[in-house]
PDB file of C-alpha atoms in Angstrom:
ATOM      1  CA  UNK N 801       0.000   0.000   0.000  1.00  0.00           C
ATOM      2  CA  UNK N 802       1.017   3.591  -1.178  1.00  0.00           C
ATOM      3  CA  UNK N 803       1.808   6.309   0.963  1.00  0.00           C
ATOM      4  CA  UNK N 804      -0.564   8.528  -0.832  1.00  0.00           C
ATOM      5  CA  UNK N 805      -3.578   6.001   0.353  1.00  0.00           C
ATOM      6  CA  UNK N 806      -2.066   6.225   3.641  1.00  0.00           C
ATOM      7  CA  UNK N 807      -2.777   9.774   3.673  1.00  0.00           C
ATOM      8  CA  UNK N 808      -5.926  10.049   2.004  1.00  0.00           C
ATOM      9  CA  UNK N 809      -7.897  10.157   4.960  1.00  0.00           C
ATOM     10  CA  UNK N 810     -11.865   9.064   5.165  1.00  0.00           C
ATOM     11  CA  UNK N 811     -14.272   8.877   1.930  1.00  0.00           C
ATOM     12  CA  UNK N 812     -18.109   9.912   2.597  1.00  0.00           C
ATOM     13  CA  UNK N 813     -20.382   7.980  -0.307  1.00  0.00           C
ATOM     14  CA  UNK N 814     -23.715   9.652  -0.730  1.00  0.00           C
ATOM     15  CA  UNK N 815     -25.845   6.363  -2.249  1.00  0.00           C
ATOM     16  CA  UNK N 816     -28.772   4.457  -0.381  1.00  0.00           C
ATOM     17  CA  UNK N 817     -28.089   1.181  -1.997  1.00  0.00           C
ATOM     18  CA  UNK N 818     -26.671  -1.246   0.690  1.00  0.00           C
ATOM     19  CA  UNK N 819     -25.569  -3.059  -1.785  1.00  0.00           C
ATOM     20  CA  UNK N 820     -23.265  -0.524  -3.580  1.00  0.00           C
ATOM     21  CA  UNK N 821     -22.424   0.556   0.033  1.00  0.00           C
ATOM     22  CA  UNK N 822     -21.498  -2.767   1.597  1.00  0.00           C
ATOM     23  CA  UNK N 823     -19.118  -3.302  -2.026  1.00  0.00           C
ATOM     24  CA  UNK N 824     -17.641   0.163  -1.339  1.00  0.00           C
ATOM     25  CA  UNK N 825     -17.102  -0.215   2.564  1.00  0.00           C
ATOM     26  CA  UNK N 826     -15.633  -3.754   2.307  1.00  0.00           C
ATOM     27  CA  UNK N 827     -12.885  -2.669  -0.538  1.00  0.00           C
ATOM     28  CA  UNK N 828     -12.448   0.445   0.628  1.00  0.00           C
ATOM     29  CA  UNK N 829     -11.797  -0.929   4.169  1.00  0.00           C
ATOM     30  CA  UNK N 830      -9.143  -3.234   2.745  1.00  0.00           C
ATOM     31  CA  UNK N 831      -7.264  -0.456   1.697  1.00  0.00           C
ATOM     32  CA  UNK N 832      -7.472   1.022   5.564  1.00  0.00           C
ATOM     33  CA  UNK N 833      -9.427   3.735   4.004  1.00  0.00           C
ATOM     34  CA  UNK N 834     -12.476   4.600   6.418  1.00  0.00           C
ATOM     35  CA  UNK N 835     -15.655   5.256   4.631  1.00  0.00           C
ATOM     36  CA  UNK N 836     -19.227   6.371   5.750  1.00  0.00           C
ATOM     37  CA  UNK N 837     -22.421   7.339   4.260  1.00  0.00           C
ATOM     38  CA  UNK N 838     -25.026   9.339   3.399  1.00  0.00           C
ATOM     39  CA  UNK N 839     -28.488   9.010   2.732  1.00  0.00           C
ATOM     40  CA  UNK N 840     -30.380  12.400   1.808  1.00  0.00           C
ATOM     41  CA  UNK N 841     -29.165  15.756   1.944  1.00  0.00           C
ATOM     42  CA  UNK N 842     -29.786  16.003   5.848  1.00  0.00           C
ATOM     43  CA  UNK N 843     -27.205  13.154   6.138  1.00  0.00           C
ATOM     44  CA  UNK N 844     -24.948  15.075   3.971  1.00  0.00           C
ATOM     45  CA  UNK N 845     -25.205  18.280   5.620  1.00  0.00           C
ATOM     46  CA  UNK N 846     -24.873  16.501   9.036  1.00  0.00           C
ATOM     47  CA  UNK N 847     -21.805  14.747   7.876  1.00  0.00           C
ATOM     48  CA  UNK N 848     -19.924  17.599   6.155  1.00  0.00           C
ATOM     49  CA  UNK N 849     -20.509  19.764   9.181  1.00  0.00           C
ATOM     50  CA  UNK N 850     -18.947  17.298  11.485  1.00  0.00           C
ATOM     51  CA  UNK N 851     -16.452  15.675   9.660  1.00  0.00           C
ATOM     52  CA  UNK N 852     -13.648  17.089   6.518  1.00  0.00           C
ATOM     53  CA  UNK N 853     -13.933  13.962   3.656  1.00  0.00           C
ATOM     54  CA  UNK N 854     -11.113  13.737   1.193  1.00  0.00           C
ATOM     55  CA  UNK N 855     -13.349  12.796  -1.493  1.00  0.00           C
ATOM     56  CA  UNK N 856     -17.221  12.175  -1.825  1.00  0.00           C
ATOM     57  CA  UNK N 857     -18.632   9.572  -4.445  1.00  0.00           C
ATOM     58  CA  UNK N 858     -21.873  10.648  -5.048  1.00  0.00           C
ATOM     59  CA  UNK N 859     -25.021   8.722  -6.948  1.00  0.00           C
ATOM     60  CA  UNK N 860     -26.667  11.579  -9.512  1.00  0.00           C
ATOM     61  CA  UNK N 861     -29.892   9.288  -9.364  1.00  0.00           C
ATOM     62  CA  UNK N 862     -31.546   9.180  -5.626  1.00  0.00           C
ATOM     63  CA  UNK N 863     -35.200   8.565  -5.931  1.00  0.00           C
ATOM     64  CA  UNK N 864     -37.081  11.799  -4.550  1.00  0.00           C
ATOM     65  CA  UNK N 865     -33.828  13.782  -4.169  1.00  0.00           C
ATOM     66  CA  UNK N 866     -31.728  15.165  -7.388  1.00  0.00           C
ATOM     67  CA  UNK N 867     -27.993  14.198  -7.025  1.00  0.00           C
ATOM     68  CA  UNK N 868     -27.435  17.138  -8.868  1.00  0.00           C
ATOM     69  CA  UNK N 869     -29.120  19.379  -6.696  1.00  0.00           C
ATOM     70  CA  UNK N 870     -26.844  17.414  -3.954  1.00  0.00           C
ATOM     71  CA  UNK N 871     -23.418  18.548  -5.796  1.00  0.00           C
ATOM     72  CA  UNK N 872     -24.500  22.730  -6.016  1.00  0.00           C
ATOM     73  CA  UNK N 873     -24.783  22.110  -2.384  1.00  0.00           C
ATOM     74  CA  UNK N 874     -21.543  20.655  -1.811  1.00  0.00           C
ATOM     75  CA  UNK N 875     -19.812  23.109  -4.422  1.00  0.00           C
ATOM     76  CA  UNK N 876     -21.708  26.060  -2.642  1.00  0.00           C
ATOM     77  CA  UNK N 877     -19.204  25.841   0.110  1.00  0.00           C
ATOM     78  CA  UNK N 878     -16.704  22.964  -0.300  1.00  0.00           C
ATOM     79  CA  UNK N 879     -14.103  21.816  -2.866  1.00  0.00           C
ATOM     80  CA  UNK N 880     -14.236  18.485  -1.617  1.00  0.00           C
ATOM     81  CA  UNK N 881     -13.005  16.577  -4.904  1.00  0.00           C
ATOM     82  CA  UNK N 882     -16.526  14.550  -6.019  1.00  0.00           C
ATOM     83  CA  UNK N 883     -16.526  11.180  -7.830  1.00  0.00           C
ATOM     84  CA  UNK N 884     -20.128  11.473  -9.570  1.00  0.00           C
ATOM     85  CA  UNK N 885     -21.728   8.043 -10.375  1.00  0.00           C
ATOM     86  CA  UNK N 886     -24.522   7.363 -13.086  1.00  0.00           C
ATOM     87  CA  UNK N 887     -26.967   4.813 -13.235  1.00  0.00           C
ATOM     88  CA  UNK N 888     -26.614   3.719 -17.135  1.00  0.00           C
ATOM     89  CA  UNK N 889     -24.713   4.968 -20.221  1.00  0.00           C
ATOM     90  CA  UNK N 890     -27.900   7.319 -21.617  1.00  0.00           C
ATOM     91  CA  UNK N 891     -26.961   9.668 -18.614  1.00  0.00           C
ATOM     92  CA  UNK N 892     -24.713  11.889 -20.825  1.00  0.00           C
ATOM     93  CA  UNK N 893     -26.328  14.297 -19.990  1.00  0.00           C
ATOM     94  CA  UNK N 894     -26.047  14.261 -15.947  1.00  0.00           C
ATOM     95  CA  UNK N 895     -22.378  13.725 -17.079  1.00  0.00           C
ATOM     96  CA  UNK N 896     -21.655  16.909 -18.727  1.00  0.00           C
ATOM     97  CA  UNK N 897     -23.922  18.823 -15.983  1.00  0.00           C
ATOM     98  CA  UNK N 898     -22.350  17.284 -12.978  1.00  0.00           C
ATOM     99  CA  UNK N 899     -18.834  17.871 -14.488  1.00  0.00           C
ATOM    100  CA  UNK N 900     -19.596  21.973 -15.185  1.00  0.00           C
ATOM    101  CA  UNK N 901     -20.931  21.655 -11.708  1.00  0.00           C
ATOM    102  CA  UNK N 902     -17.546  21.207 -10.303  1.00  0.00           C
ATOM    103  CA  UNK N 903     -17.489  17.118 -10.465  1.00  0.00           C
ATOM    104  CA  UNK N 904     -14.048  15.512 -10.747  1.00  0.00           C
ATOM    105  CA  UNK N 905     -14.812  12.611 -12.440  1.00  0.00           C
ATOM    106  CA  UNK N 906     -17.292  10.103 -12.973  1.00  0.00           C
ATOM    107  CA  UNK N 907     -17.999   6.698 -13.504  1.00  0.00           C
ATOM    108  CA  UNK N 908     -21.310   4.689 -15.014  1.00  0.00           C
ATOM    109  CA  UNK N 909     -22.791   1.608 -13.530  1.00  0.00           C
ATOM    110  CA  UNK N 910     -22.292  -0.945 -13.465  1.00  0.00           C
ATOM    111  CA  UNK N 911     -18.544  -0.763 -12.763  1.00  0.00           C
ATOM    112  CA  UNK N 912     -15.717  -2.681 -11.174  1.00  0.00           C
ATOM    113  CA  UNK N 913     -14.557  -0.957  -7.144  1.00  0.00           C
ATOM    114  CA  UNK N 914     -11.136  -1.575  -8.286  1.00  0.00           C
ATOM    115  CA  UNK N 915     -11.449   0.685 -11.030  1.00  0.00           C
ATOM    116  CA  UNK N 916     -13.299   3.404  -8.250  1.00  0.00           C
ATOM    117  CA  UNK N 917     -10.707   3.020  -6.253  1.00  0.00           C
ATOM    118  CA  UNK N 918      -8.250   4.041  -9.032  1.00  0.00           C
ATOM    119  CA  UNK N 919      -9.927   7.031  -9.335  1.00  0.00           C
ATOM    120  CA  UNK N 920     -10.360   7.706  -5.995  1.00  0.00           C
ATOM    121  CA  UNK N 921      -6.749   7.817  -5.843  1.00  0.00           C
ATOM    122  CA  UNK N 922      -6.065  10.071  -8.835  1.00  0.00           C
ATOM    123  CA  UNK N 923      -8.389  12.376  -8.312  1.00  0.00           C
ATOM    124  CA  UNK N 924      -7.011  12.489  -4.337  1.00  0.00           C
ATOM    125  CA  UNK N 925      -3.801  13.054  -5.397  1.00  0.00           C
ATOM    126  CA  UNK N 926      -4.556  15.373  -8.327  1.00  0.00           C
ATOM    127  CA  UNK N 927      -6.057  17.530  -5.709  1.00  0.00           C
ATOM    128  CA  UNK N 928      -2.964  17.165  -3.601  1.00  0.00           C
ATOM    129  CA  UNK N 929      -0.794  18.607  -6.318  1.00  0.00           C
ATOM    130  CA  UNK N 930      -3.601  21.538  -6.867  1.00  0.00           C
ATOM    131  CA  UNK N 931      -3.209  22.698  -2.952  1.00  0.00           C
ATOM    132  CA  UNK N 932       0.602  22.286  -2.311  1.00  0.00           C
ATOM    133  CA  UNK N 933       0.299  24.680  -5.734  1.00  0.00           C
ATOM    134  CA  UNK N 934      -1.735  27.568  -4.380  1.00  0.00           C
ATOM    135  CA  UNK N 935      -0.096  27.562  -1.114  1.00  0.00           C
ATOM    136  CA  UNK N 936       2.975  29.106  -2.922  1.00  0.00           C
ATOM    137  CA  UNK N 937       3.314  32.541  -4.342  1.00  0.00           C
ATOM    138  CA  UNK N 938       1.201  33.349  -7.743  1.00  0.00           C
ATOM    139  CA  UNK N 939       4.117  34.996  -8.716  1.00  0.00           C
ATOM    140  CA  UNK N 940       6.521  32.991  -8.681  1.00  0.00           C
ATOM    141  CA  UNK N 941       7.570  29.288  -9.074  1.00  0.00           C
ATOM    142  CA  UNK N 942       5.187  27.355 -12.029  1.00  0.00           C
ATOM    143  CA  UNK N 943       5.182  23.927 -13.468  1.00  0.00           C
ATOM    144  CA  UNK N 944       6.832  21.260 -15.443  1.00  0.00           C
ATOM    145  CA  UNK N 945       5.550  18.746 -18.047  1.00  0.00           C
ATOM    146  CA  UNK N 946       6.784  16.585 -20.508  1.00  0.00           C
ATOM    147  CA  UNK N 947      10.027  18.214 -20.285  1.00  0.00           C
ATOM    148  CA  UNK N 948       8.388  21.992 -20.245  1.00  0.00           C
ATOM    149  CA  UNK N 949       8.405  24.723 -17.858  1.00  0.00           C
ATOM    150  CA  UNK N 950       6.343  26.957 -17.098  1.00  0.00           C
ATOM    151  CA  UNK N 951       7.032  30.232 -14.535  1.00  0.00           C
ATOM    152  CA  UNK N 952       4.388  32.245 -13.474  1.00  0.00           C
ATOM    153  CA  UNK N 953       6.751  35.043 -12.775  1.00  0.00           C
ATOM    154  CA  UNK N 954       6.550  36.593 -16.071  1.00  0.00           C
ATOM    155  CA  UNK N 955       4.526  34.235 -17.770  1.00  0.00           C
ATOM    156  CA  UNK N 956       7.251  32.527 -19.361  1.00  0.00           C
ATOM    157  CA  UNK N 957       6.931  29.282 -21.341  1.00  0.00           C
ATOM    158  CA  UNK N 958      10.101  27.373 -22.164  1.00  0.00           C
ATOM    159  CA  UNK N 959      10.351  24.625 -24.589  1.00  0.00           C
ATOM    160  CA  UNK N 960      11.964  21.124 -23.853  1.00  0.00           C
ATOM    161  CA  UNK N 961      14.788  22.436 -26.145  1.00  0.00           C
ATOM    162  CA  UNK N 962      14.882  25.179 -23.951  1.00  0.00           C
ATOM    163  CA  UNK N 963      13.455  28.222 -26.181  1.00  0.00           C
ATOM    164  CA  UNK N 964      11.045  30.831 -24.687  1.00  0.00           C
ATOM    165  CA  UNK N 965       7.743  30.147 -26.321  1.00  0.00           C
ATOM    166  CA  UNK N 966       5.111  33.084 -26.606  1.00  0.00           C
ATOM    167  CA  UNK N 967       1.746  32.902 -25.066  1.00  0.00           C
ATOM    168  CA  UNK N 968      -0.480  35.437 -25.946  1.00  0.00           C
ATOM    169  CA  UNK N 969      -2.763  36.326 -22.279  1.00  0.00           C
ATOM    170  CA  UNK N 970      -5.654  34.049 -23.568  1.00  0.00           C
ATOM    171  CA  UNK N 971      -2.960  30.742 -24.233  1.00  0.00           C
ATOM    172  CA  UNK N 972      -1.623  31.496 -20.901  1.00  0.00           C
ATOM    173  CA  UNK N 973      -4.797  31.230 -19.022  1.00  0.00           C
ATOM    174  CA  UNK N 974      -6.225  28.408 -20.827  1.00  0.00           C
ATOM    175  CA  UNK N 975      -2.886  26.607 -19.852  1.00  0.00           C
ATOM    176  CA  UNK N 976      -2.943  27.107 -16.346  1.00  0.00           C
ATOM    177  CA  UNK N 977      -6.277  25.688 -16.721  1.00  0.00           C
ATOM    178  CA  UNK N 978      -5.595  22.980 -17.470  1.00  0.00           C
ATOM    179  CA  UNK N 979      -2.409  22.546 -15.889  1.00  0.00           C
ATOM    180  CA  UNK N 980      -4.235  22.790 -12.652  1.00  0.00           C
ATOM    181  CA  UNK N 981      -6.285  19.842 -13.254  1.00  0.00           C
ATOM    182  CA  UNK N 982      -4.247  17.327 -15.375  1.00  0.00           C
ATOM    183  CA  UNK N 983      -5.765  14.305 -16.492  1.00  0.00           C
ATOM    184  CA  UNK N 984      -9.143  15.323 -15.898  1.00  0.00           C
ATOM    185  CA  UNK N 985     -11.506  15.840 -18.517  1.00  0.00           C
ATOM    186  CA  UNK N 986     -12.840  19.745 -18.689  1.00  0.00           C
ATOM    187  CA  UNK N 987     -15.874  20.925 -20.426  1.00  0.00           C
ATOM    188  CA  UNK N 988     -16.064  24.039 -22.650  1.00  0.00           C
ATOM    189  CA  UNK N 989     -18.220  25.748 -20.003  1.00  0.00           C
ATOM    190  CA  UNK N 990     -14.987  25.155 -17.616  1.00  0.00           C
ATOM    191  CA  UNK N 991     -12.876  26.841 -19.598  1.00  0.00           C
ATOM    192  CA  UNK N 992     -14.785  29.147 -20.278  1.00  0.00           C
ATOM    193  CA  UNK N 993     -15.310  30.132 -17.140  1.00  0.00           C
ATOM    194  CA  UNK N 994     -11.620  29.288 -15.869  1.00  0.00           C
ATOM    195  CA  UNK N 995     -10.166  31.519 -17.939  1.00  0.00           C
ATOM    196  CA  UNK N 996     -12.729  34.422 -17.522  1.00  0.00           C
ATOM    197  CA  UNK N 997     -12.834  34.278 -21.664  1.00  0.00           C
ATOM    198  CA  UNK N 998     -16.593  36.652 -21.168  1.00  0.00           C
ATOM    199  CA  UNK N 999     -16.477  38.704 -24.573  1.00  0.00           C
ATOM    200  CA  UNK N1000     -17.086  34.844 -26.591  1.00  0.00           C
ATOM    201  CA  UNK N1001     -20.887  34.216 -26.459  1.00  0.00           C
ATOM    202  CA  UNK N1002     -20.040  30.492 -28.267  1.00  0.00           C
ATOM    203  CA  UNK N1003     -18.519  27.639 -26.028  1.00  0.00           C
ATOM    204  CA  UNK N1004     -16.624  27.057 -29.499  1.00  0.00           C
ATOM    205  CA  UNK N1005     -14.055  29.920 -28.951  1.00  0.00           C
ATOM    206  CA  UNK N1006     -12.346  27.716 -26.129  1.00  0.00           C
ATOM    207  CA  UNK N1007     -12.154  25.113 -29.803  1.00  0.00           C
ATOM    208  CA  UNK N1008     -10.075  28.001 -31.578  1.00  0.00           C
ATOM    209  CA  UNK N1009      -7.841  28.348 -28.235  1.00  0.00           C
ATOM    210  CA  UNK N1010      -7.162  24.966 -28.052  1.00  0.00           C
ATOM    211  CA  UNK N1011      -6.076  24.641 -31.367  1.00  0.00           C
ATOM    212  CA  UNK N1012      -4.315  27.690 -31.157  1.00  0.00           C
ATOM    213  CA  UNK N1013      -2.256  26.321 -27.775  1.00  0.00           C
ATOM    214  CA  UNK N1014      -1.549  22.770 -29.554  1.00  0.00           C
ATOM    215  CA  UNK N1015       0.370  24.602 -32.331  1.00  0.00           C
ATOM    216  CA  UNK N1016       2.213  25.166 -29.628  1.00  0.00           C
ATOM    217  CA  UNK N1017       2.876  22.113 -27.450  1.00  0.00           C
ATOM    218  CA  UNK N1018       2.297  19.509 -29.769  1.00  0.00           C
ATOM    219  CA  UNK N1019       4.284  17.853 -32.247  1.00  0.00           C
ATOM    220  CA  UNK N1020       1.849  16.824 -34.444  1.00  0.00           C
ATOM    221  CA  UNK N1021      -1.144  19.501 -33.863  1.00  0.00           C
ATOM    222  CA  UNK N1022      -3.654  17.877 -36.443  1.00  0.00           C
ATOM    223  CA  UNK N1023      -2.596  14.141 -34.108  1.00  0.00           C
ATOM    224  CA  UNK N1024      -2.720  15.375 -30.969  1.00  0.00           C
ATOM    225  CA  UNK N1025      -1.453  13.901 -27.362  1.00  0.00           C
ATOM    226  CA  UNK N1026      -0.928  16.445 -25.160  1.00  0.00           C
ATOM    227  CA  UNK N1027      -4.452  18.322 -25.052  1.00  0.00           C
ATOM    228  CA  UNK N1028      -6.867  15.200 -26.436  1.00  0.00           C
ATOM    229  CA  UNK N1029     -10.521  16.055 -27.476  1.00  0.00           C
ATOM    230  CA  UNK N1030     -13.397  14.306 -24.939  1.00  0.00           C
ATOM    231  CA  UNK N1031     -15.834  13.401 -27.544  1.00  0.00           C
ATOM    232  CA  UNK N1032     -19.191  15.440 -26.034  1.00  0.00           C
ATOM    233  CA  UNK N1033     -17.743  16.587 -22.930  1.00  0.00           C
ATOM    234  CA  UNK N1034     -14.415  18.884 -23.643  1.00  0.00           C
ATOM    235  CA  UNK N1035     -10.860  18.109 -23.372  1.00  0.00           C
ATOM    236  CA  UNK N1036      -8.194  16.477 -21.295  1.00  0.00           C
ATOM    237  CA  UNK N1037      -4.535  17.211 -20.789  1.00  0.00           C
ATOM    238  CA  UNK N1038      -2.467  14.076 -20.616  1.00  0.00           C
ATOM    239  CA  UNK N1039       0.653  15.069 -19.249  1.00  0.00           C
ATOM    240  CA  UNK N1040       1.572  14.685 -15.575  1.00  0.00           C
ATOM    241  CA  UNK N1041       2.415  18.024 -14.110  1.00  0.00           C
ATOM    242  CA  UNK N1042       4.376  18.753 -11.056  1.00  0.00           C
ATOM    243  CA  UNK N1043       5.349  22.168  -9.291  1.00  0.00           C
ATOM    244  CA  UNK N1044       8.787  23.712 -10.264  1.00  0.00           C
TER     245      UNK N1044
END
């Protein structure tokens, strides 16, 4: 067992299916990762007051209750990462919604806990990498990735050959975008809204952005693998990316 599990401290799942929670509990419990649960948004509210999760899985489909509706309430004061779970593949939908929502990843039923737990993890230590990140100075340090650097202190984007790259103030943002989420899928709408883009009405400027920013990273723009297209959903950036 990885330190990171060691660290990743308890796991509340917000689903009233004993089954799902007694598959959940038991693998999750194997791992010596605590879990408890949820069963409304009273239980929810009771727990979050009480208690600081490191992640939340939470079902999108709860009888009476919208899981939806669940997730504004946790993003209205908490960025708890959120594993959102949907009951069959024609929940696109609830997919793209619950990821503009602030989700951080999802996964459809049915579905293997091994493959939960995977994401668990990444997503834990995704956000791990996000926090030690904003507790330095904006100004100064950055990231590297695939052999680039980027320094926040004036803006500057070096090549793996080492030659300054130039970003114009639209590039930049959409980069730190998505280098502070990295390999996790972001919606237009994200973007968007990430990188405070508000004089495009369309979602399909971030498209002409993208494009723009893979003439610039990637080898082969028109084959891309560092910034890969999410077919209905957004984009994804590959690359691991750790503070400089």
């Amino acid at each position: 067992m990885s330190d990171d599990t060691t660290n990743m401290g308890h796991i509340l799942v917000v689903d009233d299916d004993p089954a799902m929670q007694q598959m959940i509990a038991d693998f999750f419990a194997d791992q010596n990762i605590p879990t408890s649960f949820a069963a409304g948004q009273a239980g929810l509210v009771r727990h979050l007051a009480g208690n600081d999760p490191s992640l939340i899985i939470l079902d999108l489909k709860r009888g009476q209750e919208d899981g939806l509706d669940l997730l504004r309430s946790i993003r209205s004061d908490s960025d708890v990462p959120v594993i959102i779970i949907t009951g069959h593949c024609l929940d696109e939908v609830d997919r793209i919604v619950g990821l503009e929502l602030g989700a951080d990843d999802y996964l459809v039923k049915p579905f293997s806990v091994r493959e939960l737990y995977a994401r668990a993890r990444a997503v834990w230590r995704r956000q791990e990498v996000g926090r030690a990140a904003r507790v330095r100075d904006p100004e100064r340090g950055g990231y590297r990735f695939g052999g680039w650097r980027l320094h926040r202190r004036g803006r500057q984007l070096i090549a793996p050959d080492g030659s300054p790259i130039a970003l114009k103030n639209s590039e930049y943002a959409l980069l730190l975008a998505f280098l502070d989420a990295p390999q996790r899928t972001l919606t237009r709408e994200f973007l968007l809204q990430a990188t405070q883009i508000h004089e495009d009405v369309f979602d399909r400027s971030i498209d002409v952005r993208v494009l723009r920013l893979r003439r610039k990273l990637e080898t082969y723009p028109g084959a891309p693998r560092v910034i890969q297209t999410v077919r209905s959903l957004g984009y994804v950036f590959t690359l691991s990316v750790k503070p400089l």
